[in-house]
């Protein structure tokens, strides 16, 4: 029997025993938590010892909503326009893309990602100037919009007829009715699965993503729509697990089409895929749907019109109430939850109404359906979130006033609404199971210490932005303890895994993350300077920052 003694300042997230000095792990599971003296008495003479000294040990941190394949693709498969941070510098984008093309002359199609749009409207001509011989696509950091050069439009079959069919809100055209290169929402989702990716590519992308997540202190993640960017992504996860290479536990939500034609058949298909592919480290636990887009692209589904476009309140992607109610109810029969992209207030309001009606059918107030992003939410809908047992996935890293996105929000939604964005504390007050998400790599940061910092300060530390941001909506700040819960036990509950992980307790999986900082009690500025020491999965170190005392 494999035994490991863990020594250090243990913050368990177990309310009955919140702190300890030692833990005993047997075959990857916690066998005892308590004092160092007691643990050493219980352990065998051949037990391995991991002594972290005065450092602090937490349950393995978890990310509730991210995109593994997309992240790995950005690491090794495409030009990353977010290198060095967010920018709207089109000259810099041009340099990054040209360098990527020069380093990868063998590719037949080029993808660059991380574009942040600003008031300067660019068309296919901008990309044609960079590369006119092969398809070139530049995608926004949020993933909901793209710019295609002429060759890419031809490759994708996007012409005047397609633009008319999809609508000019989603396929922009020039004065002659021809696509100008800019597309968003559904057309983007149609293109992504067509990108030339092999199964081996997909596996390599997931391994690169796993390395990043483990080296950032995360031991489990929720992949929100695993097939969005690569239809065989679940199979890639499954094969990696069979090969013994998957260590990052991944709980996936399978992508469903907008206003899916047959919700019952869709749920049956996901359940069959679950039966085929689920294992210990990869599990399909629900269904992912897009209700809307994002405010900065004018596609977030709002409760009111955009100020710069009277009569228009955004894109309603999945807006068939009866089909969503049926999807939720059928998913409940299979023990699955529904996880939605709901950025605008209109999308949030729609989804909560669907959940309420589905719960009248199922009687299940604990399905743990997830609403992610929650940019604009009314007080009434915050109350309904708690009443329906829904899971608000909130982004603390998005809460500050960051240029140019904040200025866009003010221009589109007005100062008052922009300043009330991204509630967190109110969801806790309503009794909801709040979880943090980063949406990585849609946003450029997935970071434990900065999530804690921004949840309390509603702003970034100065070393991140140089003081270029400002706090927003400080009444929604939360305590450190609530932040830790939103990255540990609450996420485990979202995954229906709270009996197996999320806290350091007897019988649970021995996943831990070690930092050199007491996130509960140290000064908040020290929190921003915290260093990751180690990441532990199943009682084994899978990442070590530097040699620690033993």
Tab-separated table of C-alpha atoms in Angstrom, residues 329-544:
chain	number	residue	atom	x	y	z
A	329	UNK	CA	-36.104	18.014	-17.812
A	330	UNK	CA	-34.693	15.259	-20.034
A	331	UNK	CA	-31.161	15.935	-18.779
A	332	UNK	CA	-32.414	15.607	-15.215
A	333	UNK	CA	-33.713	12.104	-15.981
A	334	UNK	CA	-30.166	11.102	-16.975
A	335	UNK	CA	-28.489	12.777	-13.992
A	336	UNK	CA	-27.053	15.483	-16.241
A	337	UNK	CA	-27.102	19.247	-15.718
A	338	UNK	CA	-27.367	22.050	-18.259
A	339	UNK	CA	-24.585	24.641	-18.388
A	340	UNK	CA	-25.284	27.835	-20.336
A	341	UNK	CA	-23.361	30.816	-21.596
A	342	UNK	CA	-25.536	33.662	-20.288
A	343	UNK	CA	-23.622	36.915	-20.526
A	344	UNK	CA	-26.402	39.483	-20.866
A	345	UNK	CA	-29.246	40.115	-18.448
A	346	UNK	CA	-31.847	38.997	-20.986
A	347	UNK	CA	-30.179	35.604	-21.356
A	348	UNK	CA	-30.001	35.169	-17.570
A	349	UNK	CA	-33.687	36.050	-17.172
A	350	UNK	CA	-34.683	33.631	-19.952
A	351	UNK	CA	-32.713	30.718	-18.483
A	352	UNK	CA	-34.018	31.128	-14.949
A	353	UNK	CA	-37.568	31.089	-16.282
A	354	UNK	CA	-36.822	27.837	-18.097
A	355	UNK	CA	-35.286	26.284	-14.986
A	356	UNK	CA	-38.298	27.267	-12.891
A	357	UNK	CA	-40.684	25.614	-15.350
A	358	UNK	CA	-38.488	22.517	-15.656
A	359	UNK	CA	-38.393	22.142	-11.873
A	360	UNK	CA	-42.196	22.085	-11.827
A	361	UNK	CA	-41.952	19.018	-14.075
A	362	UNK	CA	-39.052	17.230	-12.400
A	363	UNK	CA	-39.463	18.311	-8.781
A	364	UNK	CA	-35.658	18.377	-8.622
A	365	UNK	CA	-34.313	21.510	-6.940
A	366	UNK	CA	-30.758	20.132	-6.934
A	367	UNK	CA	-29.964	19.599	-10.614
A	368	UNK	CA	-27.127	22.161	-10.375
A	369	UNK	CA	-27.665	23.842	-13.712
A	370	UNK	CA	-24.921	26.395	-14.334
A	371	UNK	CA	-25.229	29.965	-15.621
A	372	UNK	CA	-21.819	31.318	-16.602
A	373	UNK	CA	-20.494	34.861	-17.028
A	374	UNK	CA	-23.435	36.855	-15.581
A	375	UNK	CA	-22.293	40.269	-16.719
A	376	UNK	CA	-25.584	42.015	-16.014
A	377	UNK	CA	-28.108	40.488	-13.583
A	378	UNK	CA	-31.152	42.083	-11.950
A	379	UNK	CA	-31.785	41.828	-8.212
A	380	UNK	CA	-34.832	39.666	-8.896
A	381	UNK	CA	-32.832	37.227	-11.012
A	382	UNK	CA	-30.154	37.010	-8.322
A	383	UNK	CA	-32.894	35.919	-5.903
A	384	UNK	CA	-34.201	33.386	-8.439
A	385	UNK	CA	-30.694	31.956	-8.844
A	386	UNK	CA	-30.679	30.936	-5.208
A	387	UNK	CA	-34.305	29.800	-5.182
A	388	UNK	CA	-33.811	27.422	-8.126
A	389	UNK	CA	-30.609	25.875	-6.781
A	390	UNK	CA	-28.787	27.092	-9.870
A	391	UNK	CA	-25.017	27.565	-9.898
A	392	UNK	CA	-23.726	31.068	-10.710
A	393	UNK	CA	-20.277	30.811	-12.336
A	394	UNK	CA	-18.819	34.277	-11.768
A	395	UNK	CA	-15.586	35.813	-13.095
A	396	UNK	CA	-13.752	37.801	-10.376
A	397	UNK	CA	-10.932	38.517	-12.832
A	398	UNK	CA	-13.350	40.545	-14.989
A	399	UNK	CA	-14.703	42.812	-12.261
A	400	UNK	CA	-12.470	45.884	-12.503
A	401	UNK	CA	-12.755	48.846	-14.861
A	402	UNK	CA	-10.321	47.694	-17.554
A	403	UNK	CA	-9.814	49.600	-20.790
A	404	UNK	CA	-11.053	49.400	-23.471
A	405	UNK	CA	-13.772	46.953	-22.404
A	406	UNK	CA	-15.200	49.102	-19.605
A	407	UNK	CA	-15.553	52.098	-21.914
A	408	UNK	CA	-17.371	49.879	-24.412
A	409	UNK	CA	-19.784	48.740	-21.712
A	410	UNK	CA	-20.558	52.347	-20.787
A	411	UNK	CA	-21.128	53.279	-24.436
A	412	UNK	CA	-23.366	50.283	-25.085
A	413	UNK	CA	-25.220	49.840	-21.756
A	414	UNK	CA	-24.812	53.156	-19.907
A	415	UNK	CA	-22.773	54.204	-16.885
A	416	UNK	CA	-25.196	52.983	-14.227
A	417	UNK	CA	-25.488	49.448	-15.564
A	418	UNK	CA	-21.766	49.179	-16.342
A	419	UNK	CA	-20.938	50.132	-12.768
A	420	UNK	CA	-23.254	47.432	-11.385
A	421	UNK	CA	-21.681	44.634	-13.424
A	422	UNK	CA	-20.568	41.211	-12.208
A	423	UNK	CA	-22.308	40.613	-8.875
A	424	UNK	CA	-20.725	38.018	-6.584
A	425	UNK	CA	-21.608	38.759	-2.956
A	426	UNK	CA	-25.299	39.069	-3.820
A	427	UNK	CA	-25.334	35.512	-5.146
A	428	UNK	CA	-23.850	34.268	-1.880
A	429	UNK	CA	-26.419	36.318	0.053
A	430	UNK	CA	-29.177	34.659	-2.004
A	431	UNK	CA	-27.957	31.239	-0.884
A	432	UNK	CA	-26.517	30.167	-4.243
A	433	UNK	CA	-23.568	27.794	-4.717
A	434	UNK	CA	-21.141	30.373	-6.125
A	435	UNK	CA	-18.189	29.175	-8.204
A	436	UNK	CA	-15.357	31.121	-9.813
A	437	UNK	CA	-14.456	30.816	-13.449
A	438	UNK	CA	-11.860	32.383	-15.714
A	439	UNK	CA	-13.180	31.133	-19.089
A	440	UNK	CA	-9.541	30.513	-19.978
A	441	UNK	CA	-8.218	31.012	-22.622
A	442	UNK	CA	-11.113	33.239	-23.727
A	443	UNK	CA	-9.737	35.623	-21.118
A	444	UNK	CA	-5.965	35.626	-20.770
A	445	UNK	CA	-5.615	34.666	-17.108
A	446	UNK	CA	-6.456	31.619	-14.955
A	447	UNK	CA	-4.890	32.431	-11.636
A	448	UNK	CA	-5.657	31.478	-8.036
A	449	UNK	CA	-4.009	34.394	-6.223
A	450	UNK	CA	-5.370	37.079	-8.547
A	451	UNK	CA	-8.864	35.580	-8.319
A	452	UNK	CA	-8.745	35.974	-4.543
A	453	UNK	CA	-7.325	39.481	-4.864
A	454	UNK	CA	-9.851	40.725	-7.408
A	455	UNK	CA	-12.784	39.175	-5.541
A	456	UNK	CA	-11.873	41.306	-2.520
A	457	UNK	CA	-10.558	44.446	-4.199
A	458	UNK	CA	-12.623	44.366	-7.437
A	459	UNK	CA	-9.421	45.492	-9.146
A	460	UNK	CA	-6.060	44.077	-10.201
A	461	UNK	CA	-2.867	44.574	-8.186
A	462	UNK	CA	-0.726	47.343	-9.617
A	463	UNK	CA	1.980	44.985	-10.831
A	464	UNK	CA	-0.496	43.462	-13.281
A	465	UNK	CA	-1.727	46.666	-14.916
A	466	UNK	CA	0.609	49.370	-13.695
A	467	UNK	CA	-2.355	51.049	-12.016
A	468	UNK	CA	-4.242	51.459	-15.296
A	469	UNK	CA	-7.503	50.016	-13.919
A	470	UNK	CA	-9.944	51.006	-11.187
A	471	UNK	CA	-12.224	49.092	-8.804
A	472	UNK	CA	-15.850	48.549	-9.742
A	473	UNK	CA	-18.976	47.692	-7.753
A	474	UNK	CA	-17.183	47.297	-4.421
A	475	UNK	CA	-20.398	46.333	-2.636
A	476	UNK	CA	-20.044	42.965	-4.404
A	477	UNK	CA	-16.631	42.218	-2.831
A	478	UNK	CA	-16.418	38.987	-0.830
A	479	UNK	CA	-14.279	37.519	1.941
A	480	UNK	CA	-11.237	35.313	1.345
A	481	UNK	CA	-13.017	32.315	2.857
A	482	UNK	CA	-15.824	32.653	0.308
A	483	UNK	CA	-13.257	32.949	-2.495
A	484	UNK	CA	-11.563	29.738	-1.391
A	485	UNK	CA	-14.918	27.957	-1.297
A	486	UNK	CA	-15.674	29.234	-4.816
A	487	UNK	CA	-12.528	27.504	-6.089
A	488	UNK	CA	-12.708	24.292	-4.054
A	489	UNK	CA	-15.739	22.708	-2.371
A	490	UNK	CA	-18.332	24.746	-4.306
A	491	UNK	CA	-16.876	23.657	-7.646
A	492	UNK	CA	-16.798	20.065	-6.436
A	493	UNK	CA	-20.494	20.451	-5.704
A	494	UNK	CA	-21.104	21.808	-9.227
A	495	UNK	CA	-19.455	18.636	-10.559
A	496	UNK	CA	-21.525	16.445	-8.172
A	497	UNK	CA	-18.188	15.406	-6.652
A	498	UNK	CA	-18.339	17.033	-3.210
A	499	UNK	CA	-18.208	13.579	-1.589
A	500	UNK	CA	-14.874	12.889	-3.336
A	501	UNK	CA	-13.004	16.209	-3.517
A	502	UNK	CA	-13.078	19.910	-2.712
A	503	UNK	CA	-11.883	19.623	0.892
A	504	UNK	CA	-9.209	17.797	2.821
A	505	UNK	CA	-11.264	15.145	4.626
A	506	UNK	CA	-11.056	11.454	5.417
A	507	UNK	CA	-11.930	9.312	2.405
A	508	UNK	CA	-11.606	12.047	-0.208
A	509	UNK	CA	-9.159	12.085	-3.119
A	510	UNK	CA	-5.820	13.516	-2.015
A	511	UNK	CA	-5.650	16.506	-4.363
A	512	UNK	CA	-3.844	19.514	-2.876
A	513	UNK	CA	-2.230	22.791	-3.851
A	514	UNK	CA	0.622	24.329	-1.862
A	515	UNK	CA	1.357	28.077	-1.731
A	516	UNK	CA	3.764	30.127	0.357
A	517	UNK	CA	0.900	32.353	1.521
A	518	UNK	CA	-1.967	32.168	4.004
A	519	UNK	CA	-4.809	33.260	1.757
A	520	UNK	CA	-7.158	33.655	4.729
A	521	UNK	CA	-5.064	35.886	6.962
A	522	UNK	CA	-2.083	37.446	5.140
A	523	UNK	CA	-2.298	41.033	3.918
A	524	UNK	CA	-4.129	41.194	0.599
A	525	UNK	CA	-1.083	42.707	-1.117
A	526	UNK	CA	0.956	39.705	0.008
A	527	UNK	CA	-1.708	37.465	-1.515
A	528	UNK	CA	-0.989	39.105	-4.874
A	529	UNK	CA	2.684	38.097	-4.486
A	530	UNK	CA	2.019	34.464	-3.524
A	531	UNK	CA	4.097	31.704	-5.101
A	532	UNK	CA	2.902	28.224	-5.997
A	533	UNK	CA	5.050	25.564	-4.345
A	534	UNK	CA	3.493	22.315	-5.554
A	535	UNK	CA	0.424	20.690	-7.057
A	536	UNK	CA	-0.558	17.243	-5.780
A	537	UNK	CA	-2.908	14.780	-7.496
A	538	UNK	CA	-3.843	11.486	-5.862
A	539	UNK	CA	-1.195	12.111	-3.210
A	540	UNK	CA	1.609	12.512	-5.775
A	541	UNK	CA	3.413	15.694	-6.734
A	542	UNK	CA	2.581	16.445	-10.371
A	543	UNK	CA	4.153	19.902	-10.310
A	544	UNK	CA	6.902	21.294	-8.087
